[in-house]
Amino acid sequence: MLDAMDKIEKYIEAQGQVSETDSRLLREIAYERIQEAIKYTNLQPGDPLSETRLSRALGISRTPIREALQRLAREGLLQIIPGRAITVAAPSMQEVLDAIHVRELLEPELVRLAADGLPSEAREILLQAIHEMEEAAQAGDRSSWRKADTIWHETLSNYCPNRLLGQLVLQARNRMFNEGAAEKVPDQYISEGTVEHRAVVDAIMASDGDTAEQLMKEHIRQVRENMFKRLVRY
């Protein structure tokens, strides 16, 4: 059975080591690759990470790896205990509920701004992501659904004209990422969530900010209700 670092190393190996022609700062590359690995390899809260093994897998020295890990910790994906451990964040249920509350307050405005003027390249990414979500939901492919869902939400944040708003929404999602994982929810929630995402996309493409805003409010409320139902069940 693969442990957390085995999964990450396998993911990074599939992506290939960092190219010498990549002109970005090494800490930015490390941040991006480690973040993707955390989100797309079905890691669990509390899973340990190794700075040394990450450095070896990426072919990058430990200093930029350490800087990337510190950034991921600030954003809520990791927990670092100095001198002891680096683990996938394990937020309390109250922290998850706090994150949902922040999303309720901010994400409706995020999609309203998107409807007002999302660049064409971002629109194409959104359309591709929702198409992949629909295909994955129909096929019962939870891993692919989760990846497409992440791309969908992060595109809206990354292309938000208000950079602070986009960053805050990303941080709120990061703090509940594992609790909201597709692997943990019933098929019905994935099907319903896909329909809700499609409705928001359609409103954005129609430049209907008011409708997009209202639909996102309803979507986040549904996320919260579904989480409460899961808590009652378990």
CSV table of C-alpha atoms in Angstrom, one decimal:
chain,number,residue,atom,x,y,z
A,1,MET,CA,0.0,0.0,0.0
A,2,LEU,CA,1.4,3.4,-1.0
A,3,ASP,CA,2.0,5.9,1.7
A,4,ALA,CA,1.6,9.7,1.2
A,5,MET,CA,5.0,10.3,-0.1
A,6,ASP,CA,4.9,7.3,-2.4
A,7,LYS,CA,1.7,8.8,-3.9
A,8,ILE,CA,3.3,12.2,-4.3
A,9,GLU,CA,6.5,10.8,-5.8
A,10,LYS,CA,4.5,8.7,-8.3
A,11,TYR,CA,2.5,11.8,-9.3
A,12,ILE,CA,5.6,14.0,-9.7
A,13,GLU,CA,7.4,11.2,-11.7
A,14,ALA,CA,4.4,11.2,-14.1
A,15,GLN,CA,4.7,14.9,-14.5
A,16,GLY,CA,8.5,14.9,-15.0
A,17,GLN,CA,11.2,16.7,-13.1
A,18,VAL,CA,11.5,20.5,-13.4
A,19,SER,CA,12.8,21.6,-16.8
A,20,GLU,CA,16.0,23.6,-16.9
A,21,THR,CA,14.2,25.9,-19.4
A,22,ASP,CA,11.5,26.8,-16.9
A,23,SER,CA,12.3,30.5,-16.1
A,24,ARG,CA,10.1,30.7,-13.0
A,25,LEU,CA,11.6,30.9,-9.5
A,26,LEU,CA,12.2,27.4,-8.1
A,27,ARG,CA,10.0,28.1,-5.1
A,28,GLU,CA,7.1,28.9,-7.4
A,29,ILE,CA,7.6,25.7,-9.4
A,30,ALA,CA,7.9,23.7,-6.2
A,31,TYR,CA,4.8,25.3,-4.8
A,32,GLU,CA,2.7,24.6,-7.9
A,33,ARG,CA,3.9,21.0,-8.2
A,34,ILE,CA,3.5,20.1,-4.5
A,35,GLN,CA,0.1,21.8,-4.3
A,36,GLU,CA,-1.1,19.7,-7.3
A,37,ALA,CA,0.2,16.5,-5.8
A,38,ILE,CA,-1.5,17.2,-2.5
A,39,LYS,CA,-4.9,17.9,-4.1
A,40,TYR,CA,-4.8,15.2,-6.8
A,41,THR,CA,-3.4,12.1,-5.1
A,42,ASN,CA,-6.2,11.6,-2.5
A,43,LEU,CA,-4.0,12.3,0.6
A,44,GLN,CA,-5.7,12.2,4.0
A,45,PRO,CA,-5.5,14.7,6.8
A,46,GLY,CA,-2.5,14.1,9.0
A,47,ASP,CA,-0.5,12.3,6.2
A,48,PRO,CA,3.2,13.1,6.6
A,49,LEU,CA,5.4,14.7,4.0
A,50,SER,CA,9.2,14.6,3.6
A,51,GLU,CA,11.1,17.7,2.6
A,52,THR,CA,14.1,15.5,1.6
A,53,ARG,CA,12.0,13.2,-0.6
A,54,LEU,CA,10.2,16.1,-2.2
A,55,SER,CA,13.6,17.7,-3.0
A,56,ARG,CA,14.8,14.5,-4.6
A,57,ALA,CA,11.6,13.9,-6.5
A,58,LEU,CA,11.5,17.3,-8.0
A,59,GLY,CA,15.2,17.7,-8.5
A,60,ILE,CA,15.2,21.0,-6.6
A,61,SER,CA,17.3,22.0,-3.6
A,62,ARG,CA,15.7,22.0,-0.1
A,63,THR,CA,15.5,25.7,0.3
A,64,PRO,CA,12.9,26.4,-2.3
A,65,ILE,CA,11.1,23.3,-1.2
A,66,ARG,CA,10.9,24.6,2.3
A,67,GLU,CA,9.7,28.0,1.1
A,68,ALA,CA,6.9,26.3,-0.9
A,69,LEU,CA,5.9,24.2,2.1
A,70,GLN,CA,5.7,27.2,4.3
A,71,ARG,CA,3.4,29.0,1.8
A,72,LEU,CA,1.2,25.9,1.5
A,73,ALA,CA,0.9,25.9,5.3
A,74,ARG,CA,-0.1,29.6,5.3
A,75,GLU,CA,-2.8,28.8,2.8
A,76,GLY,CA,-4.2,26.0,4.9
A,77,LEU,CA,-3.2,22.9,3.0
A,78,LEU,CA,-0.4,21.8,5.3
A,79,GLN,CA,0.5,21.9,9.0
A,80,ILE,CA,4.2,22.4,10.0
A,81,ILE,CA,5.5,21.6,13.5
A,82,PRO,CA,9.0,23.1,13.4
A,83,GLY,CA,11.7,20.5,13.8
A,84,ARG,CA,9.2,17.7,14.0
A,85,ALA,CA,6.7,17.1,11.2
A,86,ILE,CA,5.1,18.4,8.0
A,87,THR,CA,1.6,16.9,7.5
A,88,VAL,CA,-1.5,17.4,5.4
A,89,ALA,CA,-3.7,19.8,7.3
A,90,ALA,CA,-6.3,18.2,9.6
A,91,PRO,CA,-8.8,21.1,10.3
A,92,SER,CA,-11.3,20.8,13.1
A,93,MET,CA,-15.0,20.7,12.2
A,94,GLN,CA,-15.3,24.2,13.5
A,95,GLU,CA,-12.6,25.4,11.2
A,96,VAL,CA,-14.3,23.7,8.3
A,97,LEU,CA,-17.6,25.4,9.2
A,98,ASP,CA,-15.8,28.7,9.5
A,99,ALA,CA,-14.4,28.2,6.0
A,100,ILE,CA,-17.8,27.4,4.6
A,101,HIS,CA,-19.1,30.6,6.2
A,102,VAL,CA,-16.3,32.6,4.5
A,103,ARG,CA,-17.2,31.0,1.2
A,104,GLU,CA,-20.8,31.9,1.6
A,105,LEU,CA,-19.8,35.5,2.1
A,106,LEU,CA,-17.2,35.8,-0.7
A,107,GLU,CA,-17.8,33.3,-3.5
A,108,PRO,CA,-21.1,34.8,-4.7
A,109,GLU,CA,-19.2,38.1,-5.3
A,110,LEU,CA,-16.4,36.1,-7.0
A,111,VAL,CA,-18.8,34.7,-9.7
A,112,ARG,CA,-20.6,38.0,-10.1
A,113,LEU,CA,-17.3,39.6,-11.0
A,114,ALA,CA,-16.6,36.7,-13.3
A,115,ALA,CA,-19.8,37.3,-15.2
A,116,ASP,CA,-18.9,40.9,-15.6
A,117,GLY,CA,-15.8,40.3,-17.5
A,118,LEU,CA,-14.0,36.9,-17.3
A,119,PRO,CA,-11.2,36.7,-20.0
A,120,SER,CA,-11.9,34.4,-22.9
A,121,GLU,CA,-9.1,32.0,-21.9
A,122,ALA,CA,-10.6,31.6,-18.4
A,123,ARG,CA,-14.0,31.0,-20.0
A,124,GLU,CA,-12.6,28.2,-22.1
A,125,ILE,CA,-11.0,26.6,-19.0
A,126,LEU,CA,-14.3,26.8,-17.1
A,127,LEU,CA,-16.2,25.2,-20.0
A,128,GLN,CA,-13.7,22.4,-20.2
A,129,ALA,CA,-13.7,21.9,-16.5
A,130,ILE,CA,-17.5,21.6,-16.3
A,131,HIS,CA,-17.5,19.3,-19.3
A,132,GLU,CA,-15.0,17.0,-17.5
A,133,MET,CA,-17.0,17.2,-14.3
A,134,GLU,CA,-20.1,16.0,-16.1
A,135,GLU,CA,-18.3,13.2,-17.8
A,136,ALA,CA,-16.7,12.1,-14.5
A,137,ALA,CA,-19.9,12.3,-12.6
A,138,GLN,CA,-21.7,10.1,-15.2
A,139,ALA,CA,-18.8,7.6,-15.2
A,140,GLY,CA,-18.5,7.6,-11.4
A,141,ASP,CA,-14.9,8.7,-11.6
A,142,ARG,CA,-14.5,10.6,-8.3
A,143,SER,CA,-10.8,11.3,-8.8
A,144,SER,CA,-11.3,13.0,-12.1
A,145,TRP,CA,-14.4,14.8,-10.8
A,146,ARG,CA,-12.4,16.2,-7.9
A,147,LYS,CA,-9.6,17.4,-10.2
A,148,ALA,CA,-12.0,19.1,-12.6
A,149,ASP,CA,-13.9,20.7,-9.6
A,150,THR,CA,-10.7,22.1,-8.2
A,151,ILE,CA,-9.7,23.5,-11.6
A,152,TRP,CA,-13.2,25.1,-11.9
A,153,HIS,CA,-13.0,26.9,-8.6
A,154,GLU,CA,-9.3,27.8,-8.8
A,155,THR,CA,-9.9,29.3,-12.3
A,156,LEU,CA,-12.5,31.7,-10.9
A,157,SER,CA,-10.1,32.7,-8.1
A,158,ASN,CA,-7.0,33.0,-10.2
A,159,TYR,CA,-8.7,35.2,-12.8
A,160,CYS,CA,-10.6,37.4,-10.3
A,161,PRO,CA,-9.9,41.1,-11.0
A,162,ASN,CA,-9.8,41.6,-7.2
A,163,ARG,CA,-6.7,39.6,-6.4
A,164,LEU,CA,-7.3,39.7,-2.6
A,165,LEU,CA,-10.8,38.3,-3.0
A,166,GLY,CA,-9.5,35.5,-5.2
A,167,GLN,CA,-6.8,34.6,-2.7
A,168,LEU,CA,-9.2,34.6,0.3
A,169,VAL,CA,-11.6,32.3,-1.5
A,170,LEU,CA,-8.8,29.9,-2.4
A,171,GLN,CA,-7.6,29.9,1.2
A,172,ALA,CA,-11.1,29.2,2.5
A,173,ARG,CA,-11.5,26.2,0.1
A,174,ASN,CA,-8.0,24.9,1.1
A,175,ARG,CA,-9.1,24.8,4.7
A,176,MET,CA,-11.9,22.4,3.9
A,177,PHE,CA,-10.4,20.7,1.0
A,178,ASN,CA,-10.1,17.2,2.4
A,179,GLU,CA,-13.5,17.4,4.2
A,180,GLY,CA,-15.1,18.2,1.0
A,181,ALA,CA,-13.3,15.6,-1.0
A,182,ALA,CA,-15.4,13.8,-3.6
A,183,GLU,CA,-14.2,10.5,-2.2
A,184,LYS,CA,-16.2,11.2,1.0
A,185,VAL,CA,-19.6,12.2,-0.4
A,186,PRO,CA,-22.5,10.1,-1.8
A,187,ASP,CA,-23.0,9.9,-5.6
A,188,GLN,CA,-26.1,12.0,-5.3
A,189,TYR,CA,-24.1,15.0,-3.9
A,190,ILE,CA,-21.7,14.8,-6.8
A,191,SER,CA,-24.5,14.6,-9.4
A,192,GLU,CA,-26.3,17.6,-7.8
A,193,GLY,CA,-23.1,19.6,-7.4
A,194,THR,CA,-22.3,19.1,-11.0
A,195,VAL,CA,-25.7,20.5,-12.1
A,196,GLU,CA,-25.2,23.4,-9.7
A,197,HIS,CA,-21.8,24.2,-11.2
A,198,ARG,CA,-23.2,24.0,-14.8
A,199,ALA,CA,-25.9,26.5,-13.9
A,200,VAL,CA,-23.3,28.9,-12.5
A,201,VAL,CA,-21.2,28.5,-15.7
A,202,ASP,CA,-24.2,29.2,-17.9
A,203,ALA,CA,-24.9,32.4,-16.0
A,204,ILE,CA,-21.3,33.5,-16.3
A,205,MET,CA,-21.2,32.8,-20.0
A,206,ALA,CA,-24.5,34.8,-20.4
A,207,SER,CA,-22.8,37.7,-18.4
A,208,ASP,CA,-25.7,37.5,-15.9
A,209,GLY,CA,-23.9,38.4,-12.7
A,210,ASP,CA,-27.0,38.6,-10.5
A,211,THR,CA,-28.1,35.0,-11.5
A,212,ALA,CA,-24.5,33.7,-11.0
A,213,GLU,CA,-24.3,35.3,-7.6
A,214,GLN,CA,-27.6,33.8,-6.5
A,215,LEU,CA,-26.8,30.4,-7.8
A,216,MET,CA,-23.5,30.3,-6.0
A,217,LYS,CA,-25.2,31.3,-2.7
A,218,GLU,CA,-27.5,28.4,-3.2
A,219,HIS,CA,-24.6,26.0,-4.0
A,220,ILE,CA,-22.6,26.9,-0.9
A,221,ARG,CA,-25.7,26.5,1.3
A,222,GLN,CA,-26.1,23.1,-0.2
A,223,VAL,CA,-22.4,22.2,0.5
A,224,ARG,CA,-23.0,23.2,4.1
A,225,GLU,CA,-26.2,21.2,4.4
A,226,ASN,CA,-24.6,18.1,2.8
A,227,MET,CA,-21.8,18.3,5.3
A,228,PHE,CA,-24.2,18.5,8.2
A,229,LYS,CA,-26.0,15.4,6.9
A,230,ARG,CA,-22.7,13.5,6.7
A,231,LEU,CA,-21.9,14.5,10.3
A,232,VAL,CA,-25.3,13.2,11.5
A,233,ARG,CA,-24.8,10.0,9.6
A,234,TYR,CA,-21.4,9.4,11.2
